[in-house]
Amino acid sequence: MAPSATEPIISPEDLPSDPTISALRHTLTSETAPLAKRFRALFSLKHLAAQKPATPQTVPAIDAIAAAFTSPSALLKHELAYCLGQSGKDEAIPYLRAVIEDRAEDAMCRHEAAEALGALGDAGSLKLLRQRRDDAEEEEVVRETCEIAIERIEWERSEAGKAERLKQSDFSSIDPAPPLAKSAEIPSIPQLERTLLDTLLPLFQRYRAMFALRDLASPPDLLSAIPAVQALARGFSDPSALFRHEVAFVFGQLSHPASIPSLVATLSDTKEASMVRHEAAEALGSLGEEDGVEDVLRGFLNDPEQVVRESIVVALDMAEFERSGLAEYATVSVA
């Protein structure tokens, strides 16, 4: 039986003695610590959890991340799930399964847990993912994420997937879907945009076009960058909140100034799903050096939606980081 999301795999007496892990865990799980500080602690733990090869800090870092699933903050918990998926470590799987199985948990967090299992390529979770995908009473964003996670795991394990040659990406993230494979005929931006916007196609295929467009927009001085960003921005008209949120996430990765108008419009639309607005806010945080961005963000500090308010706090911290000139948003320093 899998442990619940609120219970550590290790016993209290076995908690990490490593002072770095202990201090980061304390900050992350403290409801009195500023949210921005907790996020920096989280991304420091993610760095330690994702080390290859694994180190003595790997499992304690994963356990420390999972310990914060007791938080009432849906924003923080969804980020925990994301970081566990990016760790690349099987030790994160029981925690993620427990989150998906908990129907009382926020849908945004459960969707991220499903995506994380896909990122980990966990074939052992296919039964659970299929159950949630096929459950008519399940939240749509969870069902759609399970669909993509299933296809990603099946693609990764298939002979066709193993034979694909993918273009080297500028981004180190484990994405919900890989970009399109290299081929003799490189798809044009209009071709990729048609795939991106075709709601009759499987989400997995459309996501592949999305990440192919992302890679055509990096580095930002490429001739294809602005047209690719503009094509991606048209994805904000999609009927799927999950899809729109992923467009915003990609813009956060790109940090391209051409994405600012669509991100501001998305954040400003109070009828938009909170999970999309939150992602737009954090994407704007990655553009904190651009004129006017911080002023826009500050205008939503008192937004009615908690997840948006909290995202603004994190985004403003990210904007401050962008101005600082530091190499990493999260450092392993616990000072």
Coordinates of C-alpha atoms in Angstrom, one line a residue:
M1 CA 0.0 0.0 0.0
A2 CA 1.4 3.4 -1.0
P3 CA 2.1 5.9 1.7
S4 CA -0.2 8.9 1.9
A5 CA 1.1 12.2 0.6
T6 CA 1.3 13.5 4.1
E7 CA 3.4 10.7 5.5
P8 CA 7.2 10.4 4.9
I9 CA 8.6 7.1 3.6
I10 CA 11.3 7.3 6.3
S11 CA 10.6 7.2 10.0
P12 CA 11.2 10.3 12.1
E13 CA 14.3 8.9 13.7
D14 CA 15.8 8.5 10.2
L15 CA 15.3 12.1 9.2
P16 CA 18.4 13.4 7.3
S17 CA 21.2 14.6 9.5
D18 CA 22.7 16.5 6.6
P19 CA 22.5 20.1 7.8
T20 CA 21.8 21.5 4.3
I21 CA 18.8 19.2 3.8
S22 CA 17.5 19.7 7.3
A23 CA 17.6 23.5 7.0
L24 CA 16.0 23.5 3.6
R25 CA 13.3 21.0 4.8
H26 CA 12.6 23.2 7.8
T27 CA 12.1 26.3 5.6
L28 CA 10.0 24.5 3.0
T29 CA 7.6 23.0 5.5
S30 CA 7.3 26.1 7.7
E31 CA 3.9 27.8 7.2
T32 CA 5.4 30.9 8.8
A33 CA 8.2 31.3 6.4
P34 CA 7.7 33.7 3.5
L35 CA 6.4 31.9 0.4
A36 CA 9.2 33.2 -1.8
K37 CA 11.8 31.8 0.7
R38 CA 10.0 28.4 0.7
F39 CA 10.1 28.3 -3.1
R40 CA 13.8 29.0 -3.1
A41 CA 14.3 26.2 -0.6
L42 CA 12.2 23.9 -2.8
F43 CA 14.2 24.5 -5.9
S44 CA 17.4 24.0 -3.9
L45 CA 16.0 20.6 -2.8
K46 CA 15.1 19.9 -6.4
H47 CA 18.7 20.5 -7.4
L48 CA 19.9 18.1 -4.8
A49 CA 17.2 15.4 -5.7
A50 CA 18.1 15.5 -9.4
Q51 CA 21.8 15.0 -9.1
K52 CA 23.2 12.3 -11.4
P53 CA 24.5 10.0 -10.3
A54 CA 22.5 9.9 -7.1
T55 CA 24.2 11.1 -3.9
P56 CA 23.6 10.5 -0.2
Q57 CA 21.4 13.7 -0.3
T58 CA 19.1 12.4 -3.1
V59 CA 16.5 10.4 -1.1
P60 CA 16.5 12.8 1.9
A61 CA 15.9 15.7 -0.6
I62 CA 13.0 13.8 -2.2
D63 CA 11.5 13.1 1.3
A64 CA 12.0 16.7 2.3
I65 CA 10.1 17.9 -0.8
A66 CA 7.2 15.4 -0.1
A67 CA 7.0 16.5 3.5
A68 CA 5.5 19.8 2.4
F69 CA 2.4 18.1 0.9
T70 CA 0.7 18.9 4.2
S71 CA 0.7 22.6 3.3
P72 CA -2.7 24.3 2.6
S73 CA -1.1 26.1 -0.4
A74 CA -2.2 24.5 -3.7
L75 CA 0.4 26.6 -5.5
L76 CA 3.2 25.2 -3.3
K77 CA 1.9 21.6 -3.5
H78 CA 1.6 21.7 -7.3
E79 CA 5.2 22.9 -7.4
L80 CA 6.3 20.1 -5.1
A81 CA 4.8 17.6 -7.6
Y82 CA 6.6 19.3 -10.5
C83 CA 9.9 19.1 -8.7
L84 CA 9.5 15.4 -7.8
G85 CA 8.8 14.7 -11.5
Q86 CA 11.9 16.6 -12.6
S87 CA 14.1 14.7 -10.1
G88 CA 14.2 11.7 -12.4
K89 CA 14.1 9.4 -9.3
D90 CA 11.8 6.4 -8.7
E91 CA 11.8 7.2 -5.0
A92 CA 9.4 10.0 -5.8
I93 CA 6.7 7.7 -7.3
P94 CA 4.8 6.6 -4.2
Y95 CA 4.3 10.2 -3.1
L96 CA 3.0 11.2 -6.5
R97 CA 0.6 8.3 -6.7
A98 CA -0.7 9.1 -3.3
V99 CA -1.5 12.7 -4.4
I100 CA -3.4 11.5 -7.5
E101 CA -5.4 9.0 -5.4
D102 CA -6.5 11.7 -3.0
R103 CA -9.6 13.1 -4.5
A104 CA -9.8 15.7 -1.7
E105 CA -6.6 17.2 -3.0
D106 CA -6.7 20.3 -5.3
A107 CA -7.0 19.4 -9.0
M108 CA -4.1 21.6 -9.9
C109 CA -1.8 19.6 -7.6
R110 CA -3.2 16.2 -8.8
H111 CA -2.7 17.2 -12.4
E112 CA 0.9 18.1 -11.7
A113 CA 1.4 14.7 -9.9
A114 CA 0.1 12.9 -13.0
E115 CA 2.3 14.9 -15.3
A116 CA 5.3 14.1 -12.9
L117 CA 4.6 10.3 -13.2
G118 CA 4.7 10.8 -17.0
A119 CA 8.0 12.7 -16.7
L120 CA 9.4 9.8 -14.6
G121 CA 8.3 7.3 -17.3
D122 CA 6.7 5.1 -14.6
A123 CA 5.0 2.2 -16.4
G124 CA 3.9 0.9 -13.0
S125 CA 1.5 3.9 -12.8
L126 CA -0.2 3.2 -16.1
K127 CA -3.1 1.4 -14.4
L128 CA -3.8 4.3 -12.1
L129 CA -3.4 6.9 -14.9
R130 CA -5.8 5.0 -17.1
Q131 CA -8.4 4.8 -14.3
R132 CA -8.3 8.5 -13.8
R133 CA -8.3 9.2 -17.5
D134 CA -11.4 7.1 -18.0
D135 CA -13.3 8.3 -14.9
A136 CA -16.1 10.5 -16.0
E137 CA -16.4 12.0 -12.5
E138 CA -12.7 13.0 -12.5
E139 CA -11.7 16.7 -13.0
E140 CA -11.1 17.5 -16.6
V141 CA -7.6 18.9 -16.1
V142 CA -6.6 15.6 -14.3
R143 CA -8.2 13.4 -17.0
E144 CA -6.4 15.4 -19.8
T145 CA -3.1 15.2 -17.9
C146 CA -3.4 11.5 -17.4
E147 CA -4.0 11.1 -21.1
I148 CA -0.8 12.9 -22.0
A149 CA 1.2 11.1 -19.3
I150 CA 0.0 7.7 -20.6
E151 CA 1.0 8.6 -24.1
R152 CA 4.4 9.9 -23.0
I153 CA 5.2 6.7 -21.0
E154 CA 4.0 4.5 -23.9
W155 CA 6.0 6.6 -26.4
E156 CA 9.1 6.4 -24.3
R157 CA 8.8 2.6 -24.1
S158 CA 7.9 2.0 -27.7
E159 CA 10.3 0.9 -30.4
A160 CA 9.3 3.9 -32.5
G161 CA 9.9 6.2 -29.6
K162 CA 13.3 4.7 -28.9
A163 CA 14.2 5.1 -32.6
E164 CA 13.3 8.7 -32.8
R165 CA 16.2 11.2 -33.1
L166 CA 15.2 14.4 -31.2
K167 CA 16.8 17.8 -31.7
Q168 CA 18.9 18.9 -28.8
S169 CA 16.9 21.4 -26.8
D170 CA 18.2 24.4 -24.9
F171 CA 16.0 23.4 -22.0
S172 CA 16.9 20.8 -19.4
S173 CA 13.3 20.1 -18.3
I174 CA 11.6 16.8 -18.7
D175 CA 8.7 17.9 -20.8
P176 CA 5.2 16.4 -20.8
A177 CA 5.8 15.5 -24.5
P178 CA 9.0 15.5 -26.5
P179 CA 9.4 18.0 -29.4
L180 CA 8.9 16.5 -32.9
A181 CA 11.6 14.2 -34.1
K182 CA 14.2 15.2 -36.6
S183 CA 13.3 14.5 -40.2
A184 CA 14.5 15.2 -43.6
E185 CA 11.7 17.8 -43.9
I186 CA 11.7 20.3 -41.1
P187 CA 8.1 21.4 -40.3
S188 CA 7.5 25.1 -40.9
I189 CA 6.2 27.4 -38.1
P190 CA 2.8 27.6 -39.9
Q191 CA 2.7 23.8 -40.1
L192 CA 3.5 23.5 -36.4
E193 CA 0.9 26.1 -35.6
R194 CA -1.8 24.1 -37.4
T195 CA -0.9 21.0 -35.4
L196 CA -0.8 23.1 -32.2
L197 CA -4.3 24.5 -32.7
D198 CA -6.0 21.4 -34.1
T199 CA -8.4 20.3 -31.4
L200 CA -9.2 17.1 -33.2
L201 CA -5.6 15.8 -32.7
P202 CA -4.5 14.0 -29.5
L203 CA -3.2 16.4 -26.9
F204 CA 0.2 14.6 -26.9
Q205 CA 0.7 15.3 -30.6
R206 CA -0.3 19.0 -30.1
Y207 CA 2.1 19.2 -27.1
R208 CA 4.9 17.9 -29.3
A209 CA 4.2 20.8 -31.7
M210 CA 4.2 23.2 -28.8
F211 CA 7.6 22.1 -27.6
A212 CA 9.0 22.2 -31.1
L213 CA 7.8 25.8 -31.4
R214 CA 9.4 26.5 -28.1
D215 CA 12.8 25.2 -29.3
L216 CA 12.4 27.4 -32.5
A217 CA 12.1 30.4 -30.2
S218 CA 15.4 29.8 -28.4
P219 CA 17.8 31.5 -28.3
P220 CA 15.7 34.7 -28.6
D221 CA 17.8 36.2 -31.4
L222 CA 16.8 33.4 -33.9
L223 CA 14.9 34.7 -36.9
S224 CA 12.3 32.1 -36.1
A225 CA 11.9 33.2 -32.4
I226 CA 9.2 35.9 -32.7
P227 CA 7.1 34.0 -35.3
A228 CA 7.3 30.9 -33.0
V229 CA 6.2 33.0 -29.9
Q230 CA 3.3 34.5 -31.9
A231 CA 2.2 31.0 -32.9
L232 CA 2.4 29.8 -29.4
A233 CA 0.4 32.8 -28.1
R234 CA -2.5 31.8 -30.3
G235 CA -2.8 28.7 -28.1
F236 CA -4.3 30.9 -25.4
S237 CA -7.6 30.7 -27.4
D238 CA -7.7 26.9 -26.9
P239 CA -10.8 25.5 -25.0
S240 CA -8.6 23.4 -22.7
A241 CA -7.4 25.2 -19.5
L242 CA -4.6 22.6 -19.3
F243 CA -3.4 23.5 -22.8
R244 CA -3.5 27.2 -22.1
H245 CA -1.6 26.8 -18.9
E246 CA 1.1 24.8 -20.7
V247 CA 1.5 27.7 -23.2
A248 CA 2.1 30.1 -20.3
F249 CA 4.6 27.6 -18.8
V250 CA 6.6 27.5 -22.1
F251 CA 6.6 31.3 -22.2
G252 CA 8.1 31.2 -18.7
Q253 CA 10.9 29.0 -20.0
L254 CA 11.5 31.2 -23.0
S255 CA 11.4 34.6 -21.2
H256 CA 11.0 36.2 -24.6
P257 CA 9.7 39.9 -24.5
A258 CA 7.4 39.1 -27.4
S259 CA 5.3 37.0 -25.1
I260 CA 4.5 39.8 -22.7
P261 CA 1.3 41.2 -24.3
S262 CA -0.4 37.8 -24.3
L263 CA 0.8 37.0 -20.8
V264 CA -0.5 40.3 -19.4
A265 CA -3.8 39.7 -21.2
T266 CA -4.1 36.2 -19.7
L267 CA -3.3 37.4 -16.2
S268 CA -5.7 40.3 -16.5
D269 CA -8.6 38.1 -17.6
T270 CA -10.4 37.4 -14.3
K271 CA -12.7 34.9 -16.1
E272 CA -9.6 32.8 -17.0
A273 CA -8.9 29.6 -15.0
S274 CA -6.7 30.3 -12.0
M275 CA -4.2 27.7 -13.0
V276 CA -3.7 29.5 -16.3
R277 CA -3.5 33.0 -14.7
H278 CA -1.0 31.7 -12.1
E279 CA 1.3 30.3 -14.8
A280 CA 1.1 33.6 -16.7
A281 CA 2.1 35.5 -13.5
E282 CA 5.1 33.3 -13.0
A283 CA 6.1 33.6 -16.6
L284 CA 6.0 37.4 -16.3
G285 CA 8.2 37.0 -13.2
S286 CA 10.9 35.5 -15.5
L287 CA 10.7 38.7 -17.6
G288 CA 11.2 40.9 -14.5
E289 CA 13.9 42.9 -16.2
E290 CA 11.6 44.2 -18.9
D291 CA 10.0 47.6 -18.5
G292 CA 6.7 47.7 -16.8
V293 CA 6.5 44.0 -15.9
E294 CA 6.8 44.5 -12.2
D295 CA 4.2 47.2 -12.1
V296 CA 1.8 44.9 -13.9
L297 CA 2.5 42.1 -11.4
R298 CA 2.0 44.4 -8.4
G299 CA -1.4 45.3 -9.6
F300 CA -2.6 41.7 -8.8
L301 CA -1.2 41.4 -5.3
N302 CA -4.7 41.6 -3.9
D303 CA -6.3 39.3 -6.6
P304 CA -9.4 37.4 -5.3
E305 CA -7.8 34.1 -6.3
Q306 CA -5.4 32.8 -3.6
V307 CA -3.3 30.9 -6.1
V308 CA -2.9 34.0 -8.3
R309 CA -2.0 36.2 -5.2
E310 CA 0.6 33.6 -4.2
S311 CA 2.0 33.4 -7.7
I312 CA 2.4 37.1 -7.8
V313 CA 4.5 37.0 -4.6
V314 CA 6.7 34.3 -6.2
A315 CA 6.8 36.2 -9.6
L316 CA 8.0 39.4 -7.9
D317 CA 10.7 37.4 -6.1
M318 CA 11.7 35.9 -9.5
A319 CA 11.8 39.5 -11.0
E320 CA 14.1 40.6 -8.2
F321 CA 16.3 37.6 -9.0
E322 CA 16.4 38.6 -12.7
R323 CA 17.7 42.0 -11.7
S324 CA 20.3 40.5 -9.3
G325 CA 22.4 38.9 -12.0
L326 CA 22.7 35.7 -10.0
A327 CA 23.2 32.5 -12.1
E328 CA 20.5 30.4 -10.3
Y329 CA 17.1 31.3 -8.9
A330 CA 17.6 28.6 -6.2
T331 CA 20.9 28.1 -4.5
V332 CA 21.8 25.4 -2.1
S333 CA 22.8 28.0 0.5
V334 CA 20.6 27.9 3.6
A335 CA 21.8 31.2 5.1

